[in-house]
XYZ file of C-alpha atoms in Angstrom:
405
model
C 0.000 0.000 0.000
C 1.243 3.436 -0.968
C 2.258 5.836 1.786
C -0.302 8.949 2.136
C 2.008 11.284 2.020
C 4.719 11.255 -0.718
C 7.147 13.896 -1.745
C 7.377 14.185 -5.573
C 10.005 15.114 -8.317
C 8.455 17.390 -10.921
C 9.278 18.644 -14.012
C 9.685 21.865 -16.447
C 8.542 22.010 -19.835
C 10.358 24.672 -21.995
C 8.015 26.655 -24.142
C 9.175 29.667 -25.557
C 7.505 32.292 -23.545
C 8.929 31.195 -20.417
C 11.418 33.008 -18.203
C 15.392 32.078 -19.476
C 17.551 30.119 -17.114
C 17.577 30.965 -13.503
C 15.100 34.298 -14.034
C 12.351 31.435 -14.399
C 10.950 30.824 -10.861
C 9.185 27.284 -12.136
C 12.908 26.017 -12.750
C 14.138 27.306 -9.329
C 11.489 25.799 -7.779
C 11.949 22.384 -9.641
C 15.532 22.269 -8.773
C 15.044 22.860 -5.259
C 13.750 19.066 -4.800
C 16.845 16.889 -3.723
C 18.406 13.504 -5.767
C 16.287 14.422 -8.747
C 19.162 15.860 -11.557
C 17.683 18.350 -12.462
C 20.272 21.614 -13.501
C 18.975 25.156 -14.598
C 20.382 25.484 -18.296
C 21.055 29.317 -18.514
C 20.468 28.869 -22.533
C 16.651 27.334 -22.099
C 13.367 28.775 -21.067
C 11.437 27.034 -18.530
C 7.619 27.746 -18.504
C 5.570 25.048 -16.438
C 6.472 22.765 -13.511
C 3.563 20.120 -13.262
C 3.122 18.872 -9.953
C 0.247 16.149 -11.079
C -0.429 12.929 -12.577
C -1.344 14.024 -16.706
C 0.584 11.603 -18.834
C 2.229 14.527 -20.598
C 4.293 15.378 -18.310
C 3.581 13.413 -14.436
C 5.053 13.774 -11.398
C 7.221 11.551 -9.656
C 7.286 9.678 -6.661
C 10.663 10.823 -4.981
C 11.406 7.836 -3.383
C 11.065 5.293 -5.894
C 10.546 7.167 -9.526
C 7.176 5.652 -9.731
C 4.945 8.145 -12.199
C 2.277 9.766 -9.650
C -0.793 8.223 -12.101
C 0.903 4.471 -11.606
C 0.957 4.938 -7.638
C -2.831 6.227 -7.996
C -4.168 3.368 -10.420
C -2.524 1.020 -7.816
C -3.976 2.625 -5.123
C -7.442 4.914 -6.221
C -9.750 4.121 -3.082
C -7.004 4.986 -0.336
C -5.466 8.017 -2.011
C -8.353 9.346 -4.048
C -11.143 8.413 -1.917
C -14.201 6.968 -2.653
C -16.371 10.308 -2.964
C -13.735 11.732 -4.951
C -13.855 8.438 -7.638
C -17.226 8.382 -7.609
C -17.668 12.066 -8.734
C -14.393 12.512 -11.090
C -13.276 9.151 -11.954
C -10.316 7.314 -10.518
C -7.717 10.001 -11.971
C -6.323 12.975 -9.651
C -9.099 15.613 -10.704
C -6.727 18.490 -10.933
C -3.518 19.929 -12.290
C -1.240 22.167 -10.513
C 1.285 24.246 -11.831
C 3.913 26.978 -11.305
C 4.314 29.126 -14.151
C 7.047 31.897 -15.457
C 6.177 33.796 -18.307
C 8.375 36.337 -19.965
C 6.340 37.087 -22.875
C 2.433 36.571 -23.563
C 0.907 32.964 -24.269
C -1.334 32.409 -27.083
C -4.337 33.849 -27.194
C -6.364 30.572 -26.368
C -9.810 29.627 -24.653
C -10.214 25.750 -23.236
C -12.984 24.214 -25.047
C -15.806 22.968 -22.760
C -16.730 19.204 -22.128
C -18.857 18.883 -25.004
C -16.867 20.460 -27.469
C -13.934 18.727 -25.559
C -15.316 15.129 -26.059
C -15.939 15.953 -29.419
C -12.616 17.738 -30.927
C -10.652 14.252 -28.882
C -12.725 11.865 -30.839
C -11.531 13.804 -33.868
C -8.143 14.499 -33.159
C -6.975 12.383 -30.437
C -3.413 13.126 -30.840
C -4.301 16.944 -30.703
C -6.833 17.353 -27.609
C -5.729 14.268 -25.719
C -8.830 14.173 -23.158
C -12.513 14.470 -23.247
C -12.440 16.854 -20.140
C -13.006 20.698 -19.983
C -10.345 22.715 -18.718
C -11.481 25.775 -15.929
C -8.767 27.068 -14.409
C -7.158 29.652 -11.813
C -4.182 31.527 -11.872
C -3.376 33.228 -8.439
C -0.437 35.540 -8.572
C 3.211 35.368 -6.879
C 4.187 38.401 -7.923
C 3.247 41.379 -10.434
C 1.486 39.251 -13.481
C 0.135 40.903 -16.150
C -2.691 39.393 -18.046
C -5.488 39.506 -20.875
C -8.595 37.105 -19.454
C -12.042 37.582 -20.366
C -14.190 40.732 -21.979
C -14.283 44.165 -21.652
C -17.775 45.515 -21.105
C -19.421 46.172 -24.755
C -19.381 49.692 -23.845
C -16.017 50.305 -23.747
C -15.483 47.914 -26.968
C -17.613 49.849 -29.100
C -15.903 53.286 -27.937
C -12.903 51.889 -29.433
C -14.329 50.130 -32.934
C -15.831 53.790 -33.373
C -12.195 54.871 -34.019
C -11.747 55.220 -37.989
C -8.922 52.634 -38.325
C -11.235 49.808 -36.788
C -14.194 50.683 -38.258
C -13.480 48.026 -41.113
C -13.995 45.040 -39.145
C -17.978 46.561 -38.074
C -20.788 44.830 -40.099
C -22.585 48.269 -39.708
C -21.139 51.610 -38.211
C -24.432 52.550 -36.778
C -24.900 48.650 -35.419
C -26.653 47.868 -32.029
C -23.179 46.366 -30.037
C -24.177 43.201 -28.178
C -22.437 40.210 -27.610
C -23.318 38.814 -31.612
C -21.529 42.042 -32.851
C -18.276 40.735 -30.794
C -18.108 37.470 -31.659
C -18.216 38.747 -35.629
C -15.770 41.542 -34.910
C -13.743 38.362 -33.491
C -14.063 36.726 -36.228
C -13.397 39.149 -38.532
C -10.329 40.516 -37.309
C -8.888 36.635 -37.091
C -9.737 35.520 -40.601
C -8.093 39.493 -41.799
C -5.480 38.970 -43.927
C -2.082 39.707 -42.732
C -1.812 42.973 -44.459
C -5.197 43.879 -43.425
C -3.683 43.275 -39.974
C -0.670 44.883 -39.973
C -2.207 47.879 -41.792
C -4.796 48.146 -39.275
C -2.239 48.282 -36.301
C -0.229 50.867 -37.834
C -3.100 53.136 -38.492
C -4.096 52.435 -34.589
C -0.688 53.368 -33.530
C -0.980 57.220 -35.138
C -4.170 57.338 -33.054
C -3.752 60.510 -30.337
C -3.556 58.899 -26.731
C -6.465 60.602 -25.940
C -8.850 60.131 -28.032
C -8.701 56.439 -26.235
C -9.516 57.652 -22.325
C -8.920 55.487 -19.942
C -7.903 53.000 -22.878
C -4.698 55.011 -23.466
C -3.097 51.761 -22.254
C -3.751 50.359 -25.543
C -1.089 52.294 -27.704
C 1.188 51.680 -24.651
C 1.122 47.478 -25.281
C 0.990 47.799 -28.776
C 4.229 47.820 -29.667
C 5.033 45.952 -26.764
C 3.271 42.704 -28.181
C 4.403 43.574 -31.544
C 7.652 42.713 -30.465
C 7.313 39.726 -28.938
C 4.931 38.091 -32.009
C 4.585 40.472 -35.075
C 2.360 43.388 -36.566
C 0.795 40.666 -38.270
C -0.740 38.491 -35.465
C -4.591 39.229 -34.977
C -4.249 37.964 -31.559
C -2.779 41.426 -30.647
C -5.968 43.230 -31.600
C -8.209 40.806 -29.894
C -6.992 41.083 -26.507
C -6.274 44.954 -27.075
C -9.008 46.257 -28.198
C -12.266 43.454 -26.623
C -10.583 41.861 -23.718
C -9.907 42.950 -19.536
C -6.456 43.873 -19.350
C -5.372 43.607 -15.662
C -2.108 43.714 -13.686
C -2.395 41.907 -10.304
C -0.105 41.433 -7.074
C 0.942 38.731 -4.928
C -2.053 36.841 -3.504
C -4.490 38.425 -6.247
C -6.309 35.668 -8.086
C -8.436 34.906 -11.405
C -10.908 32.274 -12.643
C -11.054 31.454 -16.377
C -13.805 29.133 -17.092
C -14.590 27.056 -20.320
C -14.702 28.578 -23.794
C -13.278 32.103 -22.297
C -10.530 33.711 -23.935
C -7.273 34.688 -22.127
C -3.497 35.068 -22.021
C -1.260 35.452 -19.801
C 1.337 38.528 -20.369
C 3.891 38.447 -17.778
C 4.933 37.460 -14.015
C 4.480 33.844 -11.778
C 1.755 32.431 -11.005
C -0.069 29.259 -9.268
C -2.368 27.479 -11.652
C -4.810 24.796 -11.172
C -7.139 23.623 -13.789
C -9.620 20.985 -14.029
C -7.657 17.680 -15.612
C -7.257 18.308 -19.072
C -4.356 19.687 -21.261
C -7.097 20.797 -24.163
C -6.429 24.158 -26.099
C -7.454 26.150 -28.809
C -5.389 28.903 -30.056
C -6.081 31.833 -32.454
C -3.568 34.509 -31.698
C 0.398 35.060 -30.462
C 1.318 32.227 -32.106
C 2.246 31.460 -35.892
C -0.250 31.497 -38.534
C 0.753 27.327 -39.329
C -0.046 27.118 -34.477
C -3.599 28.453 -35.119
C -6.656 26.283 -34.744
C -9.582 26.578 -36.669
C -11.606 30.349 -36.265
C -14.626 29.148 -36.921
C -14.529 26.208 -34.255
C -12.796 29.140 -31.694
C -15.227 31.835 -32.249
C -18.478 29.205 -32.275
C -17.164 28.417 -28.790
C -16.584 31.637 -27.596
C -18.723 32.417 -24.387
C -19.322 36.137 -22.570
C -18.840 35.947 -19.019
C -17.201 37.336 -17.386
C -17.792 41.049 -19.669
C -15.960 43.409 -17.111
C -12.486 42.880 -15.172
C -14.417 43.036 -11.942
C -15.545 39.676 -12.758
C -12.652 38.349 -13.937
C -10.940 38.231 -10.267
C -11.115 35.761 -7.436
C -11.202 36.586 -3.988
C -9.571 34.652 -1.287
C -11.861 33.965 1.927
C -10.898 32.384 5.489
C -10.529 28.657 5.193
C -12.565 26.322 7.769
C -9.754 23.562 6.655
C -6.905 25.637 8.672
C -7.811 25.045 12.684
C -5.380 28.129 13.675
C -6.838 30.363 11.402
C -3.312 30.683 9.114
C -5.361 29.330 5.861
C -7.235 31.219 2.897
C -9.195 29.243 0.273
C -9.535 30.253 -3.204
C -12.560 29.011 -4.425
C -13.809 28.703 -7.944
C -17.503 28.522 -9.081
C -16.610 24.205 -10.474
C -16.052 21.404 -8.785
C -12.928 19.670 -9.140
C -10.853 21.659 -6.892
C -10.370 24.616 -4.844
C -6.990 26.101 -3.487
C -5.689 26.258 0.386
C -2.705 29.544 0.948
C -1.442 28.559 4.243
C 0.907 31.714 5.343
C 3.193 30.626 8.725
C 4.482 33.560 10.053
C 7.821 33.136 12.363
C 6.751 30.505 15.154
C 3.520 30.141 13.659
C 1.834 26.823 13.348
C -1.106 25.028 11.564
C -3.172 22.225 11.533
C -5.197 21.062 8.029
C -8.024 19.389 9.051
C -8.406 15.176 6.692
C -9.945 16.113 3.596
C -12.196 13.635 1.755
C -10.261 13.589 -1.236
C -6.199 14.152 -2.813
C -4.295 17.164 -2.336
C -1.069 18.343 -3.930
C 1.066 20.899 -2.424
C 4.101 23.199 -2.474
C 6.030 25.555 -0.395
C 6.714 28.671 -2.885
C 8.643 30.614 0.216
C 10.624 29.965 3.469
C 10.901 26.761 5.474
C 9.674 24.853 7.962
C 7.862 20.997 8.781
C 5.214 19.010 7.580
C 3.568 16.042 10.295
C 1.128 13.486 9.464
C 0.517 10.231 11.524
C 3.341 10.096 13.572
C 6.012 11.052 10.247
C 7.745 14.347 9.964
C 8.892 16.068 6.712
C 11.213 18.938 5.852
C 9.505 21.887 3.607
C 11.869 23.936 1.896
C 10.987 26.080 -0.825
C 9.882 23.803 -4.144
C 9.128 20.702 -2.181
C 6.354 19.118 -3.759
C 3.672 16.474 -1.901
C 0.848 14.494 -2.551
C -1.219 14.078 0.211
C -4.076 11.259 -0.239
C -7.527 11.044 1.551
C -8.173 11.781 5.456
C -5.140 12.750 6.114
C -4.659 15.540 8.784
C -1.127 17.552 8.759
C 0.642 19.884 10.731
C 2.960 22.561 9.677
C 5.235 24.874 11.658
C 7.934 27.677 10.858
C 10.764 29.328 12.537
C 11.242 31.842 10.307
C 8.149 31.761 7.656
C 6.789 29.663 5.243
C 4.135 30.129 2.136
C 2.236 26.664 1.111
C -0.406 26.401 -1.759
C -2.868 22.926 -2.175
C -4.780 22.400 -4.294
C -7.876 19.959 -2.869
C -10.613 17.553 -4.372
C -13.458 16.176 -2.282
């Protein structure tokens, strides 16, 4: 029988618009777990650790190399619980992740179950699961980000401007959500000169004819650096989406068929267990998935940045009162922030289902039945079913977990 508690060796995948070498905080993190091999190459980026069990990339058991998904087939009733198989299946429900991103991701929503189902029995090799793909992102630091749409009001404002006039069905049109999803369209089946041409007018705009969009022109050439004056992507999240620059501890929820991506900064995700995408934008023409499937998808909440965020509330899981929950509006997961203070300590109550965790800052021990373990930061555990655990700090420590029951 599998031990309940199991530290785990993850892994970095190196996409290009992660942070390079040692600026990435997902690769210090990764290398922080002992006995693994795992060395920083200054030459590489390094995007995503994965701290689950998705056959793309699983965790590890520490102690014995087992792949995380192995240890949980062998073992699904006593680590996953029986609630937990019974609602999600006899796979860990979630994925966590650390990201570092130095420049933006494609412009992308996550299709939802049915379209999910559908595009794997298709493409199989593409969209490797049937599952839809909510997520949150909560931040570590300053992250920068495109998620979601701006309210039609402030869209329309903008399309009145002469240069993006073109991509209106009518000038005088009634803007509601049907107008934006053919605006969408439009300006991602545009031809790369109509593109290009279109941003170059934009950019001769005066800053204030824009009001409190002035931020636009500022990002412009920003993005146009990082992809080129001919990606439609860049207009998209310009022009209709939330554009929002968070702090440590602030959080977002993405759900199904929403369109986001992420600019800059690290960040805790967790998404529902699924590694389906579609992308339209920042990204090669030969990278982008059908426009007609993306825009059919497309879905309109949330329609203001307000909406977009995700509080943290007091956790009832933390006995001492040291724990925040994050808690998105679906059901495979929410996320514990347990913050130890010097001499602090806290006790997580059993939870009905798995849990995965990391320390992202300071030091300090981890106790479960009668066991001890060190936490330093980028240690990595999977915690099964009814299992309490006790953590304490001398000099500070920041966990996240992410929870199914």
């Amino acid at each position: 029988m599998a031990a309940s508690v199991m530290q785990l060796n993850c892994s970095c995948n190196n996409y290009p618009w992660g942070k390079k070498g040692k600026e990435s905080l997902a690769a210090r993190l990764c290398a922080k777990t002992p006995n693994t091999g795992f060395k920083i190459d200054e030459e590489k980026e390094y995007a995503e650790m994965w701290m689950g069990d998705y056959p793309a990339l699983p965790a590890k058991v520490l102690s014995t190399g087992e792949d995380l998904h192995q240890v949980i087939d062998q073992n699904q009733v006593v680590l996953l619980g029986q609630r937990c198989i019974d609602k999600f299946g006899a796979n860990l429900p979630f994925l966590p992740k650390i990201l570092s991103i130095q420049k933006a991701l494609t412009l992308q929503i996550h299709p939802d179950k049915q379209l999910s189902s559908r595009l794997h029995q298709e493409n199989p090799q593409q969209f490797t699961d049937p599952n839809h793909k909510p997520e949150i992102a909560v931040a570590l630091g300053p992250f920068e980000v495109f998620a979601g749409w701006k309210p039609n009001h402030d869209i329309q404002e903008l399309f009145n401007l002469a240069p993006l006039q073109k991509f209106l069905p009518d000038k005088h049109i009634h803007f509601n959500n049907e107008t934006l999803k053919g605006i969408t369209q439009a300006i991602l089946e545009a031809s790369d000169e109509t593109i290009a041409d279109t941003q170059e007018q934009l950019a001769k705009v005066p800053k204030e004819s824009l009001g409190k969009q002035s931020y636009v022109l500022d990002l412009l050439p920003r993005l146009q650096q990082q992809y080129s004056k001919q990606d439609p992507g860049i207009l998209v999240a310009l022009l209709a989406m939330n554009f929002l620059t968070l702090s440590a501890n602030d959080a977002i929820y993405v759900p199904a068929d929403t369109p986001h991506a992420y600019l800059s900064g690290d960040i805790v995700e967790c998404m529902a267990r699924s590694n389906n995408i579609l992308n339209t934008g920042f990204c090669p023409r030969a990278d982008r998935d059908s426009v007609k499937v993306f825009t059919a998808a497309l879905t309109f909440s949330p329609h203001n940045a307000k909406d977009v965020l995700l509080s943290a509330q007091k956790s009832t899981k933390g006995q001492m009162g040291k724990t925040m929950v994050y808690q998105p509006p679906m059901s495979e997961f929410d996320m514990l922030k347990i913050n130890l203070a010097g001499g602090d300590k806290e006790v997580i109550e059993a939870i009905e289902g798995p849990s995965v965790l990391i320390s992202t800052k300071g030091s300090g021990k981890m106790e479960s039945k009668g066991e001890a373990w060190d936490l330093q930061e980028g240690y990595v555990f999977f915690v099964g079913a009814g299992t309490e655990l006790s953590f304490s700090s001398q000099d500070g420590m920041e966990i996240y977990s992410a929870y199914a029951e």
